[in-house]
mmCIF file of C-alpha atoms in Angstrom:
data_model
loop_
_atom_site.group_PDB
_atom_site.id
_atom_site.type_symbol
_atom_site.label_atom_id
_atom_site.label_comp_id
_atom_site.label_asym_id
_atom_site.label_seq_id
_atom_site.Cartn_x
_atom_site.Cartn_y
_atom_site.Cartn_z
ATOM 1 C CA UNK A 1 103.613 127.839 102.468
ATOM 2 C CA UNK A 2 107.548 127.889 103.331
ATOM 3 C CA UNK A 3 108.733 131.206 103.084
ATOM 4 C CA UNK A 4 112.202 131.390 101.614
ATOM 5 C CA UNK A 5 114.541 134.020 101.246
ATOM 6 C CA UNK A 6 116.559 133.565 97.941
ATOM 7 C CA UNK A 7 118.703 136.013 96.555
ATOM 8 C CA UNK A 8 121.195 134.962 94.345
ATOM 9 C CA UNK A 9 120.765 133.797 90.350
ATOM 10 C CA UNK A 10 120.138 130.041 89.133
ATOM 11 C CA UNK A 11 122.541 128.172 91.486
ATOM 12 C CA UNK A 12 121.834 124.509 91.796
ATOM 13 C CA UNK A 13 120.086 122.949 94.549
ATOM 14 C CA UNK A 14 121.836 120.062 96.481
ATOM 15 C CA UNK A 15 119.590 116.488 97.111
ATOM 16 C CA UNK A 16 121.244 113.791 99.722
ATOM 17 C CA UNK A 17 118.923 111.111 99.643
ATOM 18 C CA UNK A 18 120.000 107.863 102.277
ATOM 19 C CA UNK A 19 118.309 104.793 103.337
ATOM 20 C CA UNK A 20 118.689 104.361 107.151
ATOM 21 C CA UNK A 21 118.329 101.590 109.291
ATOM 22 C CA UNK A 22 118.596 97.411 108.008
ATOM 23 C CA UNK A 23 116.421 94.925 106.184
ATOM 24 C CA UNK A 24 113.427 95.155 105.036
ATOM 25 C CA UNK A 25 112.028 98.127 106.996
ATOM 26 C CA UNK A 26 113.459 101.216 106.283
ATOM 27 C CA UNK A 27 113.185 105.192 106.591
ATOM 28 C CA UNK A 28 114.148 107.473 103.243
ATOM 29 C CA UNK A 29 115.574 110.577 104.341
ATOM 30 C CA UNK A 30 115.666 113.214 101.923
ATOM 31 C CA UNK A 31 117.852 116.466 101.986
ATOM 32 C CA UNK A 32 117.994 119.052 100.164
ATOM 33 C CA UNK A 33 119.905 122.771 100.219
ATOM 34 C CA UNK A 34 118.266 124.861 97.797
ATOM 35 C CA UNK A 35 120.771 127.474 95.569
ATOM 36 C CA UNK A 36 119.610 130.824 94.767
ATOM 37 C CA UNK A 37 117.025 132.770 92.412
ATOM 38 C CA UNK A 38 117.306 136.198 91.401
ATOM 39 C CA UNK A 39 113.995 137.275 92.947
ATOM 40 C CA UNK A 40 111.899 137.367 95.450
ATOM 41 C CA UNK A 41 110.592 133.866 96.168
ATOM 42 C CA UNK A 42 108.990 134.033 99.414
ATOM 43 C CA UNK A 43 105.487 131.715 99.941
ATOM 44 C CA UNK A 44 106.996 128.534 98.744
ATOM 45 C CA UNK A 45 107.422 125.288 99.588
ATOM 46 C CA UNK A 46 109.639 122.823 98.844
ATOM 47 C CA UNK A 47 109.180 118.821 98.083
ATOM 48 C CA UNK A 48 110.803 115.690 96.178
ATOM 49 C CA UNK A 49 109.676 113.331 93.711
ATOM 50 C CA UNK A 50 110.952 110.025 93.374
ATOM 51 C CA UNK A 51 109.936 107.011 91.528
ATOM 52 C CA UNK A 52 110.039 103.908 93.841
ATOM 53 C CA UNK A 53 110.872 100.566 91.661
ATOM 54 C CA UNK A 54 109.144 97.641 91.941
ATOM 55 C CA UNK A 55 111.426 96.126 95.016
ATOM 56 C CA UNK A 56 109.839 99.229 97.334
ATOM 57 C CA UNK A 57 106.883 100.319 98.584
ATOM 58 C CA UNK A 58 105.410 102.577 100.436
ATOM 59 C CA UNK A 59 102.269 101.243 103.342
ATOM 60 C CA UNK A 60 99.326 104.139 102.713
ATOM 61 C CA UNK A 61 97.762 102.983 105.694
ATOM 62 C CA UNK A 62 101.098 103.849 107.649
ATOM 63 C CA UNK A 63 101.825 106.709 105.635
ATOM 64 C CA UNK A 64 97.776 107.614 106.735
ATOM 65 C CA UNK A 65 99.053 106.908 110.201
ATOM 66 C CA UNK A 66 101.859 109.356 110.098
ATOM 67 C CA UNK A 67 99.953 112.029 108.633
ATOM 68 C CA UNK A 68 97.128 112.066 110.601
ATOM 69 C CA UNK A 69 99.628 112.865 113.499
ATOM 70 C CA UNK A 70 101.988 115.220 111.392
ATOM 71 C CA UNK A 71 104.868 113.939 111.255
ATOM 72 C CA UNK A 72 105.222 113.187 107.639
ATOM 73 C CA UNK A 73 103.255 114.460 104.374
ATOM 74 C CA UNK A 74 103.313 112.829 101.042
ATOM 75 C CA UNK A 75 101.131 112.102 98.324
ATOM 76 C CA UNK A 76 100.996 108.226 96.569
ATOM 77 C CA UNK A 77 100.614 107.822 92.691
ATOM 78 C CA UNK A 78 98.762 105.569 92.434
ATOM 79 C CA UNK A 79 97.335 106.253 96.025
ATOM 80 C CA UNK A 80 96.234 102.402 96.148
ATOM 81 C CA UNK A 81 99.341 99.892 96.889
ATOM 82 C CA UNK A 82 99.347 96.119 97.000
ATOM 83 C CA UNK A 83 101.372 96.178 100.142
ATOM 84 C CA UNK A 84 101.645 91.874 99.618
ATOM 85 C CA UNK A 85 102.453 91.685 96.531
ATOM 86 C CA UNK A 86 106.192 90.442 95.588
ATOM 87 C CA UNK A 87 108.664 92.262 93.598
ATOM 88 C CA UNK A 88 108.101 90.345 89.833
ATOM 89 C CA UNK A 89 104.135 91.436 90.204
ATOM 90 C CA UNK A 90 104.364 94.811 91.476
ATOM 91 C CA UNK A 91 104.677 98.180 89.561
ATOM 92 C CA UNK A 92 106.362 101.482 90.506
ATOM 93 C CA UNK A 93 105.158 103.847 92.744
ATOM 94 C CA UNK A 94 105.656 107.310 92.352
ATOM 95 C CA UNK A 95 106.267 109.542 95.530
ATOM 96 C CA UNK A 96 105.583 113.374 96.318
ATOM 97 C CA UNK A 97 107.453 113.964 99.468
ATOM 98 C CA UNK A 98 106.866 117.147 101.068
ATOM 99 C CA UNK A 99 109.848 118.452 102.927
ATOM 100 C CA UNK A 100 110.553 120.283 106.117
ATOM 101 C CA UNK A 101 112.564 124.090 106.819
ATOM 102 C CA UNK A 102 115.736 122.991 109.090
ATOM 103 C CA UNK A 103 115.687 125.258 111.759
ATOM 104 C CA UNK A 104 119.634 125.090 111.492
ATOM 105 C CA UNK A 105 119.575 126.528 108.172
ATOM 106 C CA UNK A 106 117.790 128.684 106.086
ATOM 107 C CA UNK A 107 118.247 127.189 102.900
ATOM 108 C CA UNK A 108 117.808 123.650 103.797
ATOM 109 C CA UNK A 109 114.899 121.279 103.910
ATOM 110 C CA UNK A 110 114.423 117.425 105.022
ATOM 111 C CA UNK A 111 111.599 114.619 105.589
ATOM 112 C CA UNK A 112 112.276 110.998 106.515
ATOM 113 C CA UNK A 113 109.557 108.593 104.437
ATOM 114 C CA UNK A 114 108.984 104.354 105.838
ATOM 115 C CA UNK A 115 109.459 102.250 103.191
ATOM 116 C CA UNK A 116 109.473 98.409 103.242
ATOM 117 C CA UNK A 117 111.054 96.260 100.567
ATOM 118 C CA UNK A 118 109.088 93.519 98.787
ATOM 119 C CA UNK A 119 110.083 89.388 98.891
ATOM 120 C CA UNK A 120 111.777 88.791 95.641
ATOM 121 C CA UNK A 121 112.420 84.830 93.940
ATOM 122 C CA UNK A 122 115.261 82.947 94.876
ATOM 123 C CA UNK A 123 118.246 84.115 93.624
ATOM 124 C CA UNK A 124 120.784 81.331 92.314
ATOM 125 C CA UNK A 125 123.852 82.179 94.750
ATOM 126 C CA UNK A 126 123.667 85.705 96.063
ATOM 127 C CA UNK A 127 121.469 85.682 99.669
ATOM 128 C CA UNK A 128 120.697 89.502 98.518
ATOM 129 C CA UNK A 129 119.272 91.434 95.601
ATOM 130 C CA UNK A 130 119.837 95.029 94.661
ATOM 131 C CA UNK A 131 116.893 97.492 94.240
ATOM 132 C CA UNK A 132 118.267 100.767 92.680
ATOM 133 C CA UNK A 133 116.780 104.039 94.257
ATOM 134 C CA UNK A 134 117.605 107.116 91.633
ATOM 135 C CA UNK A 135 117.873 110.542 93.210
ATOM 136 C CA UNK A 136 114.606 112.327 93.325
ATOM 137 C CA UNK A 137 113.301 115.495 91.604
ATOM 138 C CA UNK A 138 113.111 118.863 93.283
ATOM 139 C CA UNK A 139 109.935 120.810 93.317
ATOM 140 C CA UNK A 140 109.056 124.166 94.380
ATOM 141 C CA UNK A 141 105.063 125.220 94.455
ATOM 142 C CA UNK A 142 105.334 129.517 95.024
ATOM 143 C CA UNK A 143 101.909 130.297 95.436
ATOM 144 C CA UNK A 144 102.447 134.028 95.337
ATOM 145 C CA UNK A 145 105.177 134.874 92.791
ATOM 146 C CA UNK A 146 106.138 134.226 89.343
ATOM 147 C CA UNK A 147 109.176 132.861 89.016
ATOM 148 C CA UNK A 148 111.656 132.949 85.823
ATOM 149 C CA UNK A 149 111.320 130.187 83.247
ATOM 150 C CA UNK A 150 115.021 130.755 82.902
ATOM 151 C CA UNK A 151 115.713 129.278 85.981
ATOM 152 C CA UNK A 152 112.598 126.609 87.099
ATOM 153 C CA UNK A 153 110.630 125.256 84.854
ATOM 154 C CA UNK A 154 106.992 124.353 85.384
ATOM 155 C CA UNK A 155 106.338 120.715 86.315
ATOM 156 C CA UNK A 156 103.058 119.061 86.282
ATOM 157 C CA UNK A 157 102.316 117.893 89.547
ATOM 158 C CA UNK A 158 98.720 116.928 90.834
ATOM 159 C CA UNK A 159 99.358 117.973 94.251
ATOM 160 C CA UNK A 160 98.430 121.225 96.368
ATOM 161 C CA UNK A 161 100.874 123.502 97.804
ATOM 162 C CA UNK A 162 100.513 122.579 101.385
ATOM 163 C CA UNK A 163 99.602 125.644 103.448
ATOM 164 C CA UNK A 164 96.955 127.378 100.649
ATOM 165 C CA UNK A 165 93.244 126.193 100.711
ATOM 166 C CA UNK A 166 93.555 127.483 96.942
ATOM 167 C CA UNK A 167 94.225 124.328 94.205
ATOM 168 C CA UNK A 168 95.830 123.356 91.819
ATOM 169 C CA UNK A 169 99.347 124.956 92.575
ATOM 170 C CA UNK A 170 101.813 125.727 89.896
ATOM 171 C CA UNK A 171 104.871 123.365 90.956
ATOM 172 C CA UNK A 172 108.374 123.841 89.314
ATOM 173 C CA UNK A 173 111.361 121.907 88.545
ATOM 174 C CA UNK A 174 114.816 123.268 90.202
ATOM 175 C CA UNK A 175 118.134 122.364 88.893
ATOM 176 C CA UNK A 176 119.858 120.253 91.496
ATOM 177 C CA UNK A 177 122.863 118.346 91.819
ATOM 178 C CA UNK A 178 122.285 114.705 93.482
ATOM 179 C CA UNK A 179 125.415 114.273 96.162
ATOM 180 C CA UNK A 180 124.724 110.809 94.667
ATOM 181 C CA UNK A 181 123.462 110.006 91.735
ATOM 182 C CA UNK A 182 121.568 106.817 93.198
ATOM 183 C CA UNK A 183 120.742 104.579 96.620
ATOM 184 C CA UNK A 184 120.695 100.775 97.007
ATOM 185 C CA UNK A 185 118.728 98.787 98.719
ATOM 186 C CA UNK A 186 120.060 95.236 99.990
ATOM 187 C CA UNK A 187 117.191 92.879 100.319
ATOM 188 C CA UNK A 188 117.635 89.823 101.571
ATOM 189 C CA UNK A 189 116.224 86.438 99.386
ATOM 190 C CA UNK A 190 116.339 82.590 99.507
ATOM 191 C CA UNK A 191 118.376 80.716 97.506
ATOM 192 C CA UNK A 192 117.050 78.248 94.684
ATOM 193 C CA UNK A 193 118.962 75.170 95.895
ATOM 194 C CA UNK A 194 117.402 75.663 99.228
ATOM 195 C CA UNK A 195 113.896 75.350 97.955
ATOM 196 C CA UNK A 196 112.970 71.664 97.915
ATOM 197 C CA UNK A 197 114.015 71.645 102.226
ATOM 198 C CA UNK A 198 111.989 74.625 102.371
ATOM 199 C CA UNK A 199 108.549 72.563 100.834
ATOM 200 C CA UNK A 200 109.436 69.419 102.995
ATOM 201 C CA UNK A 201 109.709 72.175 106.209
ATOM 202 C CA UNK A 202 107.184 73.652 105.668
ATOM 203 C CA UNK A 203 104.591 70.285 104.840
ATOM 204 C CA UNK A 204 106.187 69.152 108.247
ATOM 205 C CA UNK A 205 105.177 72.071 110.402
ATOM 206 C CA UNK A 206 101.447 72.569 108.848
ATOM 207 C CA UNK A 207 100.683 68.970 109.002
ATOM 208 C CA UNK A 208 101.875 68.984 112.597
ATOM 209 C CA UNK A 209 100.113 72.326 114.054
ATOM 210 C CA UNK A 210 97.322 70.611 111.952
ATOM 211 C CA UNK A 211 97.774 67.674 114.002
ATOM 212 C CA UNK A 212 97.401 69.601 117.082
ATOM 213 C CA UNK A 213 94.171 71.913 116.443
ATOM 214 C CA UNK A 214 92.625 68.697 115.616
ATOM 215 C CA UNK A 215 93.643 67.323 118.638
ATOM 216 C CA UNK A 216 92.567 69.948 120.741
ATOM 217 C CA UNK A 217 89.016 70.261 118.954
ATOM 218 C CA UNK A 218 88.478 66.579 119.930
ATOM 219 C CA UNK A 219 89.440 66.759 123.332
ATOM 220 C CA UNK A 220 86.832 69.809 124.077
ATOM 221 C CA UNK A 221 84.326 67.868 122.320
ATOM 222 C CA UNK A 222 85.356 64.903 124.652
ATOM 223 C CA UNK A 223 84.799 67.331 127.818
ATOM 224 C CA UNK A 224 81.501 68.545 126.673
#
């Protein structure tokens, strides 16, 4: 586990949470300085839980990807996503990221997470939607130590505490203050008006690369 060195009483923890790069494709970045206990808490580690709405998702054959070469660590709930479906037939997804120690500063812990948003209907004139991210939860797992109700309160959490071979882990809620209280993601959507050109488009191109395979299939039949 992450070993911390907190001295001070129930201080709140601080969570920046920001969606970075454009479109569909993007990275979460999560933040978070952790405030002070009144004991010991060394052997901990530190993570964040968010609930992802319908308009994200998460790829667990990416995440796999990442993990396998340790750059990233979460855990899915449910750990099986329908990485086609659109927005108005998927569900929510909850997320256990685990975060990093930053080297700069004691206190403070980070991990950046891929997530994709999901095609959503035509919208009527707006070329975007909104999809609302809330700030996530802060966990700590402390493997070694009891900690004070008083301060973090137990959490249930079906994860282990990376680091111990030993599971379950008791994981616990921290008091934090969100820098903001929520992140938006701009997705971008056809409109409705645009939706008859769209069919006749779209009949035009399949009939045509139709056209051609058929085309091509009859002249290697011709040359054979």
């Amino acid at each position: 586990c992450v070993t911390l060195d907190v001295q001070a009483a129930c201080q709140d923890a601080t969570v920046t949470q920001e969606l970075l790069k454009e479109g569909f494709h993007r990275d979460l970045l999560v933040k978070v300085e952790l405030g002070g206990a009144r004991e010991d808490a060394g052997g901990c580690a530190v993570a964040a839980r968010t609930r992802l709405p319908s308009g994200i998702y998460v790829d667990p054959y990416e995440l796999a990807s990442l993990q396998q070469h340790n750059l990233t660590k979460a855990v899915l709930i449910p750990d099986v996503v329908d990485v086609e479906a659109p927005e108005y037939l998927a569900t929510d997804l909850l997320v256990l990221l685990y975060l990093n120690p930053d080297p700069r500063c004691s206190r403070c812990f980070q991990a950046a997470l891929p997530v994709h948003g999901r095609y959503h209907r035509p919208a009527e004139e707006s070329e975007e939607v909104l999809v609302v991210l809330k700030s996530p939860e802060v966990l700590v797992c402390c493997c070694d130590n009891h900690l004070s109700a008083e301060c973090w309160k137990p959490a249930e959490v079906e994860a282990p505490c990376p680091g111990k071979n030993v599971s379950p882990c008791q994981w616990y809620s921290v008091m934090h203050k969100p820098a903001y209280e929520e992140s938006v993601l701009q997705v971008p959507v056809g409109l409705r008006q645009h939706s008859s050109f769209v069919c006749v488009v779209t009949l035009l191109v399949t009939v045509l690369c139709s056209s051609l395979i058929l085309a091509a299939v009859c002249n290697n039949r011709h040359f054979s």
